Short mmCIF file of C-alpha atoms in Angstrom, two decimals:
data_model
loop_
_atom_site.label_atom_id
_atom_site.label_comp_id
_atom_site.label_asym_id
_atom_site.label_seq_id
_atom_site.Cartn_x
_atom_site.Cartn_y
_atom_site.Cartn_z
CA UNK D 21 -18.75 -16.18 -32.89
CA UNK D 22 -20.67 -15.18 -35.43
CA UNK D 23 -20.00 -13.69 -39.06
CA UNK D 24 -21.61 -10.47 -37.66
CA UNK D 25 -18.81 -10.28 -35.05
CA UNK D 26 -15.70 -10.76 -37.92
CA UNK D 27 -17.72 -8.07 -40.17
CA UNK D 28 -17.69 -5.68 -37.46
CA UNK D 29 -14.38 -5.86 -36.68
CA UNK D 30 -13.66 -5.00 -40.40
CA UNK D 31 -15.62 -2.42 -40.34
CA UNK D 32 -14.28 -0.81 -37.07
CA UNK D 33 -10.96 -1.30 -38.41
CA UNK D 34 -11.85 0.47 -41.35
CA UNK D 35 -13.30 3.36 -39.83
CA UNK D 36 -10.41 3.53 -37.18
CA UNK D 37 -13.05 3.60 -34.67
CA UNK D 38 -10.96 1.99 -31.56
CA UNK D 39 -13.49 2.22 -28.86
CA UNK D 40 -16.16 -0.48 -31.04
CA UNK D 41 -13.35 -2.59 -32.23
CA UNK D 42 -12.20 -3.09 -28.60
CA UNK D 43 -15.63 -3.90 -27.68
CA UNK D 44 -16.17 -6.24 -30.21
CA UNK D 45 -12.93 -7.88 -29.48
CA UNK D 46 -14.07 -8.40 -25.79
CA UNK D 47 -17.37 -9.70 -27.18
CA UNK D 48 -15.32 -12.54 -29.10
CA UNK D 49 -13.04 -13.08 -26.38
CA UNK D 50 -16.26 -13.79 -23.84
CA UNK D 51 -17.60 -15.99 -26.68
CA UNK D 52 -14.45 -18.26 -26.44
CA UNK D 53 -14.61 -18.59 -22.66
CA UNK D 54 -18.31 -19.36 -22.86
CA UNK D 55 -17.70 -22.19 -25.61
CA UNK D 56 -14.71 -23.47 -23.08
CA UNK D 57 -11.60 -22.37 -25.07
CA UNK D 58 -10.10 -20.33 -22.18
CA UNK D 59 -6.46 -20.39 -24.24
CA UNK D 60 -7.89 -18.63 -27.40
CA UNK D 61 -10.43 -15.90 -25.04
CA UNK D 62 -7.21 -15.41 -23.26
CA UNK D 63 -4.81 -14.85 -26.38
CA UNK D 64 -7.60 -12.23 -27.75
CA UNK D 65 -7.54 -10.12 -24.51
CA UNK D 66 -3.61 -10.27 -24.59
CA UNK D 67 -3.49 -8.90 -28.03
CA UNK D 68 -5.70 -5.97 -26.94
CA UNK D 69 -3.59 -5.26 -23.78
CA UNK D 70 -0.45 -4.87 -25.78
CA UNK D 71 -2.16 -2.80 -28.41
CA UNK D 72 -4.09 0.49 -29.06
CA UNK D 73 -4.49 -0.16 -32.46
CA UNK D 74 -6.10 2.98 -33.67
CA UNK D 75 -6.17 6.75 -32.64
CA UNK D 76 -9.66 6.86 -31.07
CA UNK D 77 -12.35 9.10 -32.28
CA UNK D 78 -12.45 11.17 -29.14
CA UNK D 79 -10.43 14.70 -28.29
CA UNK D 80 -8.47 14.87 -25.13
CA UNK D 81 -11.01 16.53 -23.37
CA UNK D 82 -13.40 13.41 -23.58
CA UNK D 83 -15.76 12.35 -20.63
CA UNK D 84 -15.06 8.95 -19.81
CA UNK D 85 -18.32 7.52 -18.45
CA UNK D 86 -17.81 4.20 -16.21
CA UNK D 87 -20.60 3.07 -14.29
CA UNK D 88 -20.88 2.89 -10.72
CA UNK D 89 -17.84 4.95 -10.17
CA UNK D 90 -17.09 8.79 -9.17
CA UNK D 91 -14.46 10.82 -11.34
CA UNK D 92 -12.61 12.54 -8.80
CA UNK D 93 -11.12 16.13 -9.78
CA UNK D 94 -7.66 15.99 -8.83
CA UNK D 95 -6.89 19.85 -8.43
CA UNK D 96 -3.47 21.02 -7.54
CA UNK D 97 -3.26 20.16 -3.87
CA UNK D 98 -0.28 21.59 -1.77
CA UNK D 99 -1.53 20.18 1.38
CA UNK D 100 1.04 17.19 2.88
CA UNK D 101 0.62 14.06 2.51
CA UNK D 102 3.12 12.75 5.42
CA UNK D 103 3.91 9.24 5.82
CA UNK D 104 6.07 6.84 7.60
CA UNK D 105 9.34 6.30 5.59
CA UNK D 106 8.91 2.67 5.38
CA UNK D 107 5.35 3.25 3.77
CA UNK D 108 6.47 6.14 1.63
CA UNK D 109 9.46 4.02 0.23
CA UNK D 110 7.00 1.44 -1.27
CA UNK D 111 4.75 4.10 -2.61
CA UNK D 112 7.83 5.22 -4.65
CA UNK D 113 8.10 1.62 -5.71
CA UNK D 114 4.30 1.36 -7.08
CA UNK D 115 4.70 4.82 -8.58
CA UNK D 116 7.97 3.46 -10.49
CA UNK D 117 6.51 0.45 -11.37
CA UNK D 118 3.45 1.88 -13.15
CA UNK D 119 5.33 4.66 -14.89
CA UNK D 120 7.78 1.86 -16.15
CA UNK D 121 5.17 -0.39 -17.01
CA UNK D 122 6.33 -3.09 -15.33
CA UNK D 123 2.97 -4.86 -15.35
CA UNK D 124 1.61 -5.42 -12.11
CA UNK D 125 -1.33 -3.36 -11.89
CA UNK D 126 -3.40 -4.35 -8.94
CA UNK D 127 -2.95 -2.76 -5.30
CA UNK D 128 -4.41 -2.85 -2.13
CA UNK D 129 -3.95 -0.52 0.53
CA UNK D 130 -5.19 -1.96 4.22
CA UNK D 131 -4.92 -0.42 7.40
CA UNK D 132 -7.22 1.63 10.13
CA UNK D 133 -9.26 4.63 8.97
CA UNK D 134 -7.28 7.74 8.47
CA UNK D 135 -3.99 6.45 7.97
CA UNK D 136 -3.74 8.10 4.63
CA UNK D 137 -5.08 4.83 2.15
CA UNK D 138 -7.33 6.88 -0.23
CA UNK D 139 -5.22 10.25 -0.09
CA UNK D 140 -2.21 8.11 -1.15
CA UNK D 141 -4.26 6.99 -4.42
CA UNK D 142 -5.24 10.45 -4.75
CA UNK D 143 -1.77 11.64 -4.69
CA UNK D 144 -0.45 8.59 -6.73
CA UNK D 145 -2.92 9.73 -9.58
CA UNK D 146 -1.52 13.72 -9.60
CA UNK D 147 1.98 12.42 -9.60
CA UNK D 148 1.43 10.11 -12.71
CA UNK D 149 -1.38 12.70 -14.22
CA UNK D 150 -4.12 10.04 -14.56
CA UNK D 151 -7.66 10.34 -14.19
CA UNK D 152 -9.22 8.76 -11.01
CA UNK D 153 -12.16 7.01 -11.01
CA UNK D 154 -13.68 5.98 -7.40
CA UNK D 155 -15.75 3.13 -7.15
CA UNK D 156 -17.74 3.04 -3.74
CA UNK D 157 -18.27 -0.79 -3.12
CA UNK D 158 -21.28 -0.36 -1.54
CA UNK D 159 -23.32 1.12 -4.39
CA UNK D 160 -22.45 -2.24 -6.25
CA UNK D 161 -24.22 -4.25 -3.56
CA UNK D 162 -28.08 -4.93 -4.44
CA UNK D 163 -30.74 -6.83 -2.28
CA UNK D 164 -31.86 -8.33 -5.41
CA UNK D 165 -30.92 -11.74 -6.13
CA UNK D 166 -28.04 -12.23 -8.25
CA UNK D 167 -28.00 -8.23 -9.18
CA UNK D 168 -24.70 -7.42 -7.23
CA UNK D 169 -22.59 -9.73 -9.03
CA UNK D 170 -24.20 -8.55 -12.30
CA UNK D 171 -23.25 -5.08 -11.28
CA UNK D 172 -20.10 -6.03 -10.65
CA UNK D 173 -19.41 -7.63 -13.96
CA UNK D 174 -20.93 -4.55 -15.94
CA UNK D 175 -18.64 -2.65 -13.93
CA UNK D 176 -15.28 -4.77 -14.75
CA UNK D 177 -16.68 -4.65 -18.51
CA UNK D 178 -16.96 -0.98 -18.92
CA UNK D 179 -13.47 -0.67 -17.25
CA UNK D 180 -11.76 -3.00 -19.75
CA UNK D 181 -13.65 -0.89 -22.31
CA UNK D 182 -12.54 2.62 -21.64
CA UNK D 183 -10.31 4.27 -24.16
CA UNK D 184 -6.52 5.25 -23.42
CA UNK D 185 -6.53 2.74 -20.37
CA UNK D 186 -3.02 4.20 -19.61
CA UNK D 187 -4.55 7.11 -18.71
CA UNK D 188 -6.86 6.11 -15.69
CA UNK D 189 -6.63 4.69 -12.40
CA UNK D 190 -9.76 3.08 -10.74
CA UNK D 191 -9.80 2.86 -7.00
CA UNK D 192 -12.28 0.62 -5.31
CA UNK D 193 -12.70 2.59 -1.70
CA UNK D 194 -13.25 0.65 1.02
CA UNK D 195 -14.22 -2.96 -0.32
CA UNK D 196 -14.80 -4.09 3.10
CA UNK D 197 -18.66 -5.04 2.33
CA UNK D 198 -16.58 -8.09 1.22
CA UNK D 199 -15.56 -8.79 4.62
CA UNK D 200 -18.68 -7.38 6.61
CA UNK D 201 -20.99 -10.11 5.18
CA UNK D 202 -18.67 -12.68 6.03
CA UNK D 203 -18.22 -11.38 9.46
CA UNK D 204 -22.00 -10.91 9.93
CA UNK D 205 -22.91 -14.64 8.49
CA UNK D 206 -25.67 -12.71 6.34
CA UNK D 207 -26.64 -14.78 3.16
CA UNK D 208 -23.29 -16.34 2.37
CA UNK D 209 -24.48 -17.63 -0.85
CA UNK D 210 -25.32 -14.64 -2.86
CA UNK D 211 -21.95 -12.93 -1.25
CA UNK D 212 -20.01 -15.87 -2.23
CA UNK D 213 -21.34 -14.95 -5.82
CA UNK D 214 -20.38 -11.46 -5.37
CA UNK D 215 -16.94 -12.51 -4.28
CA UNK D 216 -16.24 -14.67 -7.50
CA UNK D 217 -17.39 -11.80 -9.67
CA UNK D 218 -14.74 -9.74 -8.27
CA UNK D 219 -12.17 -12.88 -8.66
CA UNK D 220 -13.25 -12.91 -12.37
CA UNK D 221 -12.83 -9.41 -13.18
CA UNK D 222 -9.88 -9.21 -11.70
CA UNK D 223 -8.24 -12.32 -13.42
CA UNK D 224 -9.40 -10.64 -16.78
CA UNK D 225 -8.69 -7.06 -16.01
CA UNK D 226 -6.41 -5.37 -19.19
CA UNK D 227 -3.08 -5.31 -17.63
CA UNK D 228 -2.75 -1.54 -18.72
CA UNK D 229 -5.68 -0.47 -16.41
CA UNK D 230 -4.23 0.34 -12.75
CA UNK D 231 -6.37 -0.68 -9.94
CA UNK D 232 -6.15 0.15 -6.34
CA UNK D 233 -8.44 -1.12 -3.57
CA UNK D 234 -8.65 0.24 0.23
CA UNK D 235 -10.06 -1.94 3.19
CA UNK D 236 -10.10 -1.24 6.70
CA UNK D 237 -10.79 -5.26 7.46
CA UNK D 238 -7.95 -6.99 5.86
CA UNK D 239 -7.82 -9.73 8.52
CA UNK D 240 -11.25 -10.88 7.25
CA UNK D 241 -10.41 -11.22 3.75
CA UNK D 242 -10.60 -14.30 1.59
CA UNK D 243 -7.21 -15.30 0.76
CA UNK D 244 -8.04 -16.21 -2.58
CA UNK D 245 -8.85 -12.32 -3.06
CA UNK D 246 -5.63 -10.81 -1.35
CA UNK D 247 -3.73 -12.97 -3.89
CA UNK D 248 -5.49 -11.18 -6.96
CA UNK D 249 -3.60 -8.24 -5.68
CA UNK D 250 0.19 -7.93 -6.81
CA UNK D 251 1.06 -5.93 -3.64
CA UNK D 252 -0.34 -5.32 -0.59
CA UNK D 253 0.68 -2.58 1.79
CA UNK D 254 0.00 -2.14 5.22
CA UNK D 255 -0.56 1.56 6.47
CA UNK D 256 -0.78 0.75 10.26
CA UNK D 257 2.82 1.10 10.70
CA UNK D 258 3.22 4.00 12.51
CA UNK D 259 5.40 4.58 15.34
CA UNK D 260 4.88 7.02 18.04
CA UNK D 261 7.82 9.29 16.88
CA UNK D 262 6.04 9.16 13.13
CA UNK D 263 3.16 10.46 14.94
CA UNK D 264 5.18 13.36 16.40
CA UNK D 265 6.86 14.07 13.01
CA UNK D 266 3.93 13.80 11.01
CA UNK D 267 1.75 16.21 13.71
CA UNK D 268 4.40 18.62 12.95
CA UNK D 269 4.61 18.76 9.50
CA UNK D 270 0.64 19.24 9.30
CA UNK D 271 1.10 21.92 11.75
CA UNK D 272 3.88 24.00 10.00
CA UNK D 273 1.54 23.72 6.80
CA UNK D 274 -1.57 25.01 8.63
CA UNK D 275 0.39 27.67 10.62
CA UNK D 276 1.68 29.85 8.14
CA UNK D 277 -2.00 30.40 6.63
CA UNK D 278 -3.11 32.17 9.90
CA UNK D 279 -1.77 35.52 11.23
CA UNK D 280 -0.85 35.98 14.87
CA UNK D 281 -0.19 32.63 15.75
CA UNK D 282 2.98 31.68 17.55
CA UNK D 283 4.74 28.48 16.61
CA UNK D 284 5.87 26.60 19.92
CA UNK D 285 6.98 23.22 18.16
CA UNK D 286 8.27 21.93 21.50
CA UNK D 287 5.38 22.54 23.39
CA UNK D 288 3.20 21.23 20.61
CA UNK D 289 5.18 17.70 20.59
CA UNK D 290 4.77 17.52 24.10
CA UNK D 291 0.88 17.82 23.89
CA UNK D 292 0.43 15.32 21.09
CA UNK D 293 2.83 12.85 23.09
CA UNK D 294 0.04 12.82 25.71
CA UNK D 295 -2.48 10.62 23.45
CA UNK D 296 -2.82 7.45 24.96
CA UNK D 297 -2.97 6.14 21.72
CA UNK D 298 -1.76 6.85 18.24
CA UNK D 299 -3.34 9.35 16.29
CA UNK D 300 -3.49 8.73 12.45
CA UNK D 301 -2.74 11.33 9.62
CA UNK D 302 -6.75 12.01 9.05
CA UNK D 303 -7.83 12.82 12.71
CA UNK D 304 -4.43 15.05 13.30
CA UNK D 305 -5.16 17.10 10.08
CA UNK D 306 -8.90 17.64 11.22
CA UNK D 307 -7.22 18.41 14.83
CA UNK D 308 -4.85 20.67 13.76
CA UNK D 309 -6.46 22.70 11.31
CA UNK D 310 -9.70 23.47 13.10
CA UNK D 311 -7.89 24.26 16.12
CA UNK D 312 -5.82 27.28 13.71
CA UNK D 313 -8.54 28.01 11.84
CA UNK D 314 -11.02 28.32 14.72
CA UNK D 315 -8.45 29.93 17.58
CA UNK D 316 -9.03 33.58 19.01
CA UNK D 317 -6.92 36.17 16.99
CA UNK D 318 -6.34 37.90 19.96
CA UNK D 319 -4.91 35.14 21.82
CA UNK D 320 -1.45 33.66 20.05
CA UNK D 321 -1.52 30.47 21.98
CA UNK D 322 -5.41 29.73 21.59
CA UNK D 323 -4.56 27.39 19.10
CA UNK D 324 -2.34 25.20 21.52
CA UNK D 325 -4.96 25.17 23.92
CA UNK D 326 -7.75 24.09 21.43
CA UNK D 327 -5.26 20.99 20.39
CA UNK D 328 -4.68 20.28 24.03
CA UNK D 329 -8.23 20.04 25.04
CA UNK D 330 -8.77 17.75 22.13
CA UNK D 331 -6.19 15.17 22.44
CA UNK D 332 -6.28 15.11 26.05
CA UNK D 333 -9.92 16.13 26.92
CA UNK D 334 -8.21 18.54 29.44
CA UNK D 335 -7.88 15.48 31.95
CA UNK D 336 -4.31 16.43 33.31
CA UNK D 337 -4.17 18.91 36.29
CA UNK D 338 -1.12 20.84 37.02
CA UNK D 339 0.25 17.92 39.19
CA UNK D 340 0.25 15.50 36.23
CA UNK D 341 1.45 18.08 33.67
CA UNK D 342 4.52 18.84 35.69
CA UNK D 343 5.07 14.92 36.19
CA UNK D 344 5.39 15.06 32.50
CA UNK D 345 8.01 17.71 32.20
CA UNK D 346 5.68 20.58 31.18
CA UNK D 347 7.43 23.84 32.17
CA UNK D 348 5.62 26.51 34.54
CA UNK D 349 5.07 28.48 31.26
CA UNK D 350 3.81 25.84 29.19
CA UNK D 351 1.39 25.11 31.98
CA UNK D 352 0.19 28.61 32.15
CA UNK D 353 -0.10 28.75 28.27
CA UNK D 354 -2.34 25.80 28.29
CA UNK D 355 -4.76 26.10 31.71
CA UNK D 356 -4.65 30.02 31.12
CA UNK D 357 -3.33 30.61 34.69
CA UNK D 358 -1.18 33.46 35.81
CA UNK D 359 2.74 32.41 35.69
CA UNK D 360 2.81 32.98 39.24
CA UNK D 361 -0.08 30.98 40.50
CA UNK D 362 1.30 27.95 38.43
CA UNK D 363 4.85 28.50 39.86
CA UNK D 364 3.24 28.64 43.54
CA UNK D 365 1.28 25.30 42.70
CA UNK D 366 4.38 23.49 41.25
CA UNK D 367 6.23 24.56 44.23
CA UNK D 368 3.96 23.13 46.70
CA UNK D 369 3.95 20.11 44.89
CA UNK D 370 7.69 19.54 44.74
CA UNK D 371 7.59 20.55 48.74
CA UNK D 372 5.12 17.61 49.31
CA UNK D 373 6.95 14.94 47.65
#
């Protein structure tokens, strides 16, 4: 630590310049770390975490700039974010822990694409009325040797220097790059440096700053990285019944926005249940929304035909639909045939059995 650092601290204190004061204090902490005095370095950071000493010289509309991030505009969103109850309960716990300042601040959401990980982070930011900064991890990775780890170190430094840390949430969206390079066996030494930089960044993170990360490749992650997070939430816990309930919630939301569409919930659930695999909320939303908005206004059941074709690829004939307990009227709607011709075909099938 140099005399200039002490003089700067005094000057910033007198000027009530909180941003520069905190930045200078972190420089001093880093100097202690370099000297091998980790205990004193950590003490300085601890003191910073527990106090915002001054009123910052910024107004409430101050536009915070963090490199490698994009500030997400969280406009009021009335669209549903349906999740299985077991996941919803854990998310409520996260919101409660953050709002009560319970000193857990690093969360990892893992699961297949479309399970609602990123949208849940956005919803948490809305509920807590916090700014959300999204980090695209791929933008941090640089082909130049050693540059990726420098980018990560710079990012975490800037995150820790942000004024009013309790007003912000940082989301590392799809940090799969850490796992992808392990699975591809490409330049493991460089990725080792990147992983170490992430470890150090998470370890020195201001406890007032909330960080979320999302991934589709959890099983490939280094266990040491997983341990850096206070809580891991698995978004893959969907049952078929969850899928049907979520699909119904999404349908009810969008069907109100279009005229001349008739709700047929029983038939709709039958259609969705025909899927061989679970359809997660992201895909369900796209299927249902596009089918409703692009439906023929002269046909109040056209949206159901579109949903049926997108989910099944129209591979079910009358015989198969009959086996799945679709009524004559329901088959008529989906196949666009007359009720009499469907009834005749079903009668023939029953006679031949």
